[in-house]
Coordinates of C-alpha atoms in Angstrom, one line a residue:
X1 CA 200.4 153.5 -50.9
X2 CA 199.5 154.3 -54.5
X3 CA 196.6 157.1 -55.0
X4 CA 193.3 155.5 -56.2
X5 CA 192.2 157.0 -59.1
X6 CA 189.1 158.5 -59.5
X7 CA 187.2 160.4 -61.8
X8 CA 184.7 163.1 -60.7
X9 CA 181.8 161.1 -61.2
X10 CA 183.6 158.5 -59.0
X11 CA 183.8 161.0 -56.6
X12 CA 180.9 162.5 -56.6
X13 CA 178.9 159.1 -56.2
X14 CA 181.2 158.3 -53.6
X15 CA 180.2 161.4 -51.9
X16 CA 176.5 160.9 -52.5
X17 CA 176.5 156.8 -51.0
X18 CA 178.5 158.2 -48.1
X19 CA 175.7 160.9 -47.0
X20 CA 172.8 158.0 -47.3
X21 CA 171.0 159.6 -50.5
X22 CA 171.6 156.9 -53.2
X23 CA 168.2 154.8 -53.9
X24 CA 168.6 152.7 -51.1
X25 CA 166.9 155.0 -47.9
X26 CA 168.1 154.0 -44.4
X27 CA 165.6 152.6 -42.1
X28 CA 165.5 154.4 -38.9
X29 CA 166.6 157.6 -37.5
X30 CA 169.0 156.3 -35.1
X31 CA 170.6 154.6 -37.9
X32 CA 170.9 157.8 -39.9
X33 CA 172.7 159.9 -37.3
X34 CA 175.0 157.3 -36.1
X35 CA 176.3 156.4 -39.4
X36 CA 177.0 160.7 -40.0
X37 CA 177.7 161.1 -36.8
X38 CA 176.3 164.4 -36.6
X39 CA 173.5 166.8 -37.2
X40 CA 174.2 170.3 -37.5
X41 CA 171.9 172.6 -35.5
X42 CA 170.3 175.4 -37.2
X43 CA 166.8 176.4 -35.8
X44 CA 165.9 178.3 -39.2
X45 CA 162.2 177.1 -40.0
X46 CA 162.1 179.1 -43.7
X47 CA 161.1 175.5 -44.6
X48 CA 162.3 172.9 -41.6
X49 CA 164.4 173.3 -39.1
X50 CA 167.8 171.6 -40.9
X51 CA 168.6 168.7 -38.4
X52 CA 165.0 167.9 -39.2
X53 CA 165.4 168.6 -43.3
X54 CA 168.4 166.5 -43.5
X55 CA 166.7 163.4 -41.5
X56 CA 163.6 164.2 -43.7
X57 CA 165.8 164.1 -47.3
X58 CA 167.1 160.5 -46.4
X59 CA 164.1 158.7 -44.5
X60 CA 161.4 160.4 -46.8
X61 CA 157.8 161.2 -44.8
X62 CA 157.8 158.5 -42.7
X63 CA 160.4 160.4 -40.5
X64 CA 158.6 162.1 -37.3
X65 CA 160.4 165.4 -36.1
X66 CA 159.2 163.9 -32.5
X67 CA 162.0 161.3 -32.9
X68 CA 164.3 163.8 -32.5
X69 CA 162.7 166.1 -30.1
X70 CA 162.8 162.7 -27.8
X71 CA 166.0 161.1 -28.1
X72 CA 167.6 164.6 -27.2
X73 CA 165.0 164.6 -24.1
X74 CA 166.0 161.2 -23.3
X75 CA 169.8 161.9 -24.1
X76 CA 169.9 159.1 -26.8
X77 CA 171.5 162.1 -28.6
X78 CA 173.5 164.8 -27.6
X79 CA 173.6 168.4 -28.4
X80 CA 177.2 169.4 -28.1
X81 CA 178.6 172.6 -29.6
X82 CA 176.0 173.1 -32.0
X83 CA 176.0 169.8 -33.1
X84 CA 173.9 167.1 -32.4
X85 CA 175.7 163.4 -31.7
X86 CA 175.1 160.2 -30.7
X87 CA 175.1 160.0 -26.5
X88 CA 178.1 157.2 -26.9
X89 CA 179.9 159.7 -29.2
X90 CA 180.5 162.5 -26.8
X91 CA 183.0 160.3 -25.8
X92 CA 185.5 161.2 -28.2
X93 CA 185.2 164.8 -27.1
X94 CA 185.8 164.6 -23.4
X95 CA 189.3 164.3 -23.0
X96 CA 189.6 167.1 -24.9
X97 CA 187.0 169.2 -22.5
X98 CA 189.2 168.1 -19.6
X99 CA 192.2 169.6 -21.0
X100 CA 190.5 172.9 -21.8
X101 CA 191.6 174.4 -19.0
X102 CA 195.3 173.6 -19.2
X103 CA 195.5 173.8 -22.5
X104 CA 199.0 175.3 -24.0
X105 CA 200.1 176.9 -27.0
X106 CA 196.4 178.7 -26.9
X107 CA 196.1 181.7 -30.2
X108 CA 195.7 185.3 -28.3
X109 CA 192.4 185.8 -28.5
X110 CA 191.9 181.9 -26.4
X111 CA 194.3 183.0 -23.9
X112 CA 191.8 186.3 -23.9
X113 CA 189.3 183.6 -23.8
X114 CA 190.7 181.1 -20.8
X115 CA 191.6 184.7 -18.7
X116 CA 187.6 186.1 -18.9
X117 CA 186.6 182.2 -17.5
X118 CA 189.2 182.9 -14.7
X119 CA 188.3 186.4 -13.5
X120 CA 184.8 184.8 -13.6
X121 CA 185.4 182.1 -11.5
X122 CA 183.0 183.2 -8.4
X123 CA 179.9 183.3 -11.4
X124 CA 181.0 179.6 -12.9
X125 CA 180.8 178.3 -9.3
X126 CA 177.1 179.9 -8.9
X127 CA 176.1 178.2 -12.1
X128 CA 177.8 175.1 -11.0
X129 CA 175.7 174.9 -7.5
X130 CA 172.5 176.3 -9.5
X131 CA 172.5 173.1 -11.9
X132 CA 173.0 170.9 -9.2
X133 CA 170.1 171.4 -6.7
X134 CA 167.4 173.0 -9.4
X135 CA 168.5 171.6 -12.6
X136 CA 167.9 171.3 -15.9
X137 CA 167.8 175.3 -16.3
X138 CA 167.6 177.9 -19.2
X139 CA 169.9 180.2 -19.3
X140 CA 167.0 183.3 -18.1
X141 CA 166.8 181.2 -14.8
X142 CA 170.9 181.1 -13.8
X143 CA 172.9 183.7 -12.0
X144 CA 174.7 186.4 -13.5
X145 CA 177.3 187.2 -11.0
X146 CA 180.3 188.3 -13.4
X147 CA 182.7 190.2 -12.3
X148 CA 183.6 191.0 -15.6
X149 CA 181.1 191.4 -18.7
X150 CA 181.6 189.8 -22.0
X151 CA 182.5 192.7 -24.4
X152 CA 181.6 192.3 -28.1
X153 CA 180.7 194.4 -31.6
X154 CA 178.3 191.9 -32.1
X155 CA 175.0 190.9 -30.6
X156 CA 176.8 188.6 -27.8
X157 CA 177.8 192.0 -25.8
X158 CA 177.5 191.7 -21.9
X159 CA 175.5 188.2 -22.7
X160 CA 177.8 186.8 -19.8
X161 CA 175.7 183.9 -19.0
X162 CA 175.3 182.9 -22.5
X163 CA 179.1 183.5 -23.3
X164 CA 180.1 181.2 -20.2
X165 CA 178.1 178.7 -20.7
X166 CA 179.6 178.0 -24.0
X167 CA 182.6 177.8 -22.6
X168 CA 181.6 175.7 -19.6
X169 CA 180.9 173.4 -22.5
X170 CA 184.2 173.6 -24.0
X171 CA 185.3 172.7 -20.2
X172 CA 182.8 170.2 -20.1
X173 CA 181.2 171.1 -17.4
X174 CA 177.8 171.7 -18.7
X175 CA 175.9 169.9 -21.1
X176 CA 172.5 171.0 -23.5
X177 CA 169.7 168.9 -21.6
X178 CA 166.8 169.2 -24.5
X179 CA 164.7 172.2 -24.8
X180 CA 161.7 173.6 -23.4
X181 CA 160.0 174.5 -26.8
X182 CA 162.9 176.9 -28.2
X183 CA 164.9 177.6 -25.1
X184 CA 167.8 175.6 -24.8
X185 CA 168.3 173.9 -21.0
X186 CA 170.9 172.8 -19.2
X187 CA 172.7 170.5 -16.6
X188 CA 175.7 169.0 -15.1
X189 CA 177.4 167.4 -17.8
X190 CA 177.9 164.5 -15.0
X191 CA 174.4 163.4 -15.3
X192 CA 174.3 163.7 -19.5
X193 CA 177.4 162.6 -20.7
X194 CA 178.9 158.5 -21.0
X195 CA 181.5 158.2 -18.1
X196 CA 183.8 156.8 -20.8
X197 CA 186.9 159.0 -21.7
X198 CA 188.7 158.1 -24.8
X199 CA 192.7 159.0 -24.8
X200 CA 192.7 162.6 -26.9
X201 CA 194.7 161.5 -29.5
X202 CA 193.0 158.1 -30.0
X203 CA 189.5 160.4 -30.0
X204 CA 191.0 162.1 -32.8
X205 CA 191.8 159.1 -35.1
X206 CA 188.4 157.4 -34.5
X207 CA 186.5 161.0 -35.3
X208 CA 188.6 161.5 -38.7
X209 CA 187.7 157.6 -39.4
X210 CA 184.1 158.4 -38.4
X211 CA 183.6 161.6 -40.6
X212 CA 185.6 159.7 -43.6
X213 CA 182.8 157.0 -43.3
X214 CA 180.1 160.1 -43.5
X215 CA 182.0 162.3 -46.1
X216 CA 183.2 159.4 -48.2
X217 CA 186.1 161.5 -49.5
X218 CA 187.8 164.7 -48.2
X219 CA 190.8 166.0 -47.6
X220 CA 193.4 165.8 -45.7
X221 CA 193.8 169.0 -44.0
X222 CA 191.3 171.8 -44.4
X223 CA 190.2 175.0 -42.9
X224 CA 189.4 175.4 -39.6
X225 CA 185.6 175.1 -39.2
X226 CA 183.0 176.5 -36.8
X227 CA 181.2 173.4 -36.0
X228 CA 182.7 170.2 -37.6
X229 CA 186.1 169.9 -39.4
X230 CA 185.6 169.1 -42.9
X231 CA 188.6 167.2 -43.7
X232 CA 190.2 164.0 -42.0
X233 CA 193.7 163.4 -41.6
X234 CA 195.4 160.2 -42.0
X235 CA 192.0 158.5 -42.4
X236 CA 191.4 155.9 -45.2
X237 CA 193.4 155.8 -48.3
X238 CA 195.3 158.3 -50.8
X239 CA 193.1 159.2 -53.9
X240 CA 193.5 161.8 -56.6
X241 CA 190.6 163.3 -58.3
X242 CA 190.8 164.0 -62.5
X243 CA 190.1 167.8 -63.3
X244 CA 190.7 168.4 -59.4
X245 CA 194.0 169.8 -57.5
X246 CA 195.2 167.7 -54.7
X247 CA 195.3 164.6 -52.8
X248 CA 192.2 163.3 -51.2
X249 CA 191.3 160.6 -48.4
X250 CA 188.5 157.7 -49.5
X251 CA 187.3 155.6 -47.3
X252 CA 188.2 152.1 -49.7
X253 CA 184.5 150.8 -48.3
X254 CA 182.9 152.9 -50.9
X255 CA 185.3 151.8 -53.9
X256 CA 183.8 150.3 -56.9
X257 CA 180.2 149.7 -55.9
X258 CA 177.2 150.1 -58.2
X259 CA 175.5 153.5 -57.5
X260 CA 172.0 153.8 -58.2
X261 CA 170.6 157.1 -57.3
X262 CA 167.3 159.0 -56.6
X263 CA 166.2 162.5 -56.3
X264 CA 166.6 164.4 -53.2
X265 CA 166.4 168.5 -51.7
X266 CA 168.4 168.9 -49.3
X267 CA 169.2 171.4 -46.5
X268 CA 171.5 174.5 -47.4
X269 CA 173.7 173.0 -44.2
X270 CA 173.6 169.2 -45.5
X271 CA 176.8 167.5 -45.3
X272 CA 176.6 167.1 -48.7
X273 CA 177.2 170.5 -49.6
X274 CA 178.1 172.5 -46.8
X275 CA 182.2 172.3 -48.1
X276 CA 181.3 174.6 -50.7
X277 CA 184.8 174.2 -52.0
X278 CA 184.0 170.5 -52.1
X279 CA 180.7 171.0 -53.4
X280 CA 181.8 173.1 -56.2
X281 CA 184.9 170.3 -57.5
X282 CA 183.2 167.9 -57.4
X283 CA 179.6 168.9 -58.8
X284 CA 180.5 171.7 -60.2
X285 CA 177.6 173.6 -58.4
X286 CA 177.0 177.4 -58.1
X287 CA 175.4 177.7 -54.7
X288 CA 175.1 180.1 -51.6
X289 CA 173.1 180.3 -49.1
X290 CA 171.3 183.8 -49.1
X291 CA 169.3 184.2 -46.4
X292 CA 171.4 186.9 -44.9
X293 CA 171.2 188.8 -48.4
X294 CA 169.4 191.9 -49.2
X295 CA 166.3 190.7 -51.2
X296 CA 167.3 192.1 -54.5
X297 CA 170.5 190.3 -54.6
X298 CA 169.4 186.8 -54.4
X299 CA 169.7 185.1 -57.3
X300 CA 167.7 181.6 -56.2
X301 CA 165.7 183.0 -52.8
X302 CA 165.7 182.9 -49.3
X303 CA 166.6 179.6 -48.1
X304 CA 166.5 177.9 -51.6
X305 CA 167.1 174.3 -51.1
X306 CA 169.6 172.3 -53.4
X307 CA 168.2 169.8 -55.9
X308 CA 170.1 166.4 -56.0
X309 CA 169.3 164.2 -58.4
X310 CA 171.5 161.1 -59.4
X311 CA 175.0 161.9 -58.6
X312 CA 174.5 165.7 -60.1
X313 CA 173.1 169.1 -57.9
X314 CA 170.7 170.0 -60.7
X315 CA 169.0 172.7 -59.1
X316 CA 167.5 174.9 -56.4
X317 CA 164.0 174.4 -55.0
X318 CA 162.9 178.2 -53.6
X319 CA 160.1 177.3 -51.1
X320 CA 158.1 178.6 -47.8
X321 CA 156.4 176.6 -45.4
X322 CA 153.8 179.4 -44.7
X323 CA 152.0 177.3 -41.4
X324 CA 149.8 180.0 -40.7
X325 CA 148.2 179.4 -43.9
X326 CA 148.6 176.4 -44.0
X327 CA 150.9 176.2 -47.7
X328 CA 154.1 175.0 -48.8
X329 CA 154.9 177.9 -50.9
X330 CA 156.7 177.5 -54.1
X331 CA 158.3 180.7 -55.6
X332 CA 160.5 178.9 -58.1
X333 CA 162.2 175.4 -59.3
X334 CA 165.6 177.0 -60.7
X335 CA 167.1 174.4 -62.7
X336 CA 170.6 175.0 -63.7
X337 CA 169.8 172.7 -67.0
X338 CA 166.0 172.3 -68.2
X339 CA 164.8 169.7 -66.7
X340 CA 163.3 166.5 -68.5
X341 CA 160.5 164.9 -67.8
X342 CA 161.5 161.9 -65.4
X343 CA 163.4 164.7 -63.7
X344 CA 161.2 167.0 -63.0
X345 CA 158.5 164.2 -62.2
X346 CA 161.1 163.2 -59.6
X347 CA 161.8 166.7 -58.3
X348 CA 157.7 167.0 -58.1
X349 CA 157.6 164.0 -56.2
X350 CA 160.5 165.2 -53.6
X351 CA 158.5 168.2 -53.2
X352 CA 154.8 166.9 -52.7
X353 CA 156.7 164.9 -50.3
X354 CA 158.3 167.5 -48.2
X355 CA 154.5 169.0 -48.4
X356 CA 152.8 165.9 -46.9
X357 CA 155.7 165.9 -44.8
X358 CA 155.1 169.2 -43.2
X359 CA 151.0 168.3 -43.3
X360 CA 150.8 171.6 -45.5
X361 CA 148.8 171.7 -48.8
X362 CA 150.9 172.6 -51.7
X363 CA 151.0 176.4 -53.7
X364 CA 152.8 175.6 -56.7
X365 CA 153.6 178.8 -59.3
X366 CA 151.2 178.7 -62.0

């Protein structure tokens, strides 16, 4: 098939139609995360927990947090592997968990991995039987019975419960049941998860078809990524990208529609720009994340927020929600151009928004 050609603008509205912040808002929250298929989880309340910033940046105030705290209570959504999914999604993932532990051609440091879960067989069991007559649990109420203890440089050393549950996820043993306030609980994955099964390599093709829909446009092949993969296979169809290197995937839905955007700030872990390398082709953004920077090094703050507006990343919003005063505080509106006035009335709007949103009154630099 010939490669679509597209320019970056092409791209980049592409990009922005696919992740649901063009004019047109979705209508409901069930709608949003089914149609990106994921949430990533971040608890990180600088300004909003991000699940809860990125529902918030495409429904506007009318979104209620509660939503989500009660479809994951209810299992309408899933938290799986620090993501959270649709309950008929996990699907897709299960085959996989059932070949976890027969898994060949494993890297070392998995076979390392798969050996640890062995020689701690005796402690999965207890965890196992625990969940099943007492269950949902958190993780300071199960046993710790392992015979060998998780060694790390990090702060995961001799967290053995911790460390094995993750894994019992990979196995799909386990599932996240909710929360009880912060702390994470959890259950059989028998009485979470859909009994459905999808083949593994079918699962694959409808996930890559599934993020293309949410992306828009990615690549092919990518970096290995911690929580979702950021590029797609076979999915869609070829496309090549003026100024940029490469062959991309587009999902052909998205070709040739009218765009008509809107301003919006979005989490630092929105889809939209958490491919940096994306990010930075196609918007030609200059953006990190600096919360794990010493203070005098950051350049835009804390957990600045990106500025969308149109099919451009104009900006970063640096902003606290300060709830025991009861402020949204505003430290700065860096805008990588000067703003004009129906920007920057736009970008005020967005951020009295997210003020009423968080029911905090608004400190705005003088």
């Amino acid at each position: 098939m010939t490669a679509h050609q597209l320019t970056r603008r092409d791209a980049r509205r592409i990009a922005v139609r696919a992740q649901l912040l063009h004019r047109a808002r979705p209508a409901t929250m069930p709608e949003v995360v089914h149609h990106l298929t994921m949430l990533q989880v971040d608890q990180t309340a600088a300004v909003a927990p991000s699940a809860d910033l990125v529902l918030w940046s495409r429904l506007g105030s009318a979104y209620d947090p509660a939503e989500l705290a009660a479809a994951l209570a209810d299992h309408t959504l899933i938290e799986l592997r620090g993501r959270i999914l649709p309950r008929e999604d996990v699907a897709l993932y299960q085959a996989e968990m059932a070949g976890w532990a027969t898994r060949t051609g494993l890297r070392p440091w998995e076979e390392d991995v798969r050996e640890w879960v062995d020689a701690n067989d005796d402690c999965r069991r207890d965890i196992l039987r625990r969940l099943e007559t007492e269950g949902p649990l958190p993780v300071s109420e199960l046993p710790d019975t392992c015979a060998v203890r998780w060694k790390s440089s990090g702060w995961n050393d001799d967290r053995n419960v911790t460390k094995l549950l993750d894994f019992m996820v990979q196995r799909g043993e386990v599932a996240s049941a909710g929360r009880r306030g912060r702390e994470r609980l959890w259950d059989l994955a028998t009485r979470i998860y859909p009994d459905d099964m999808v083949p593994e390599e079918e699962a694959l093709r409808l996930r890559n078809e599934r993020r293309l829909r949410a992306l828009g446009i990615a690549r092919p092949r990518g970096p290995e990524c911690p929580v979702e993969p950021s590029d797609v296979g076979a999915a869609g169809e070829p496309a090549v990208v003026e100024g940029v290197k490469g062959v991309w995937r587009v999902d052909p839905a998205y070709l040739d529609q009218d765009f008509s955007g809107r301003a919006a700030l979005l989490s630092p872990l929105d889809r939209l720009v958490f491919d940096r390398k994306r990010m930075a082709e196609f918007f030609e953004f200059d953006y990190t994340l600096e919360m794990y920077k010493p203070a005098a090094r950051r350049r835009w703050g804390y957990y600045a927020l990106p500025i969308l507006y149109g099919d451009r990343l104009v900006g970063k919003l640096d902003a606290t929600a300060d709830r025991r005063a009861g402020m949204l505080r505003v430290d700065a509106v860096h805008e990588d151009a000067p703003f004009g006035k129906t920007l920057a009335a736009a970008v005020r709007r967005e951020i009295e928004d997210l003020a009423h949103w968080l029911h905090l009154d608004l400190d705005l630099p003088g």
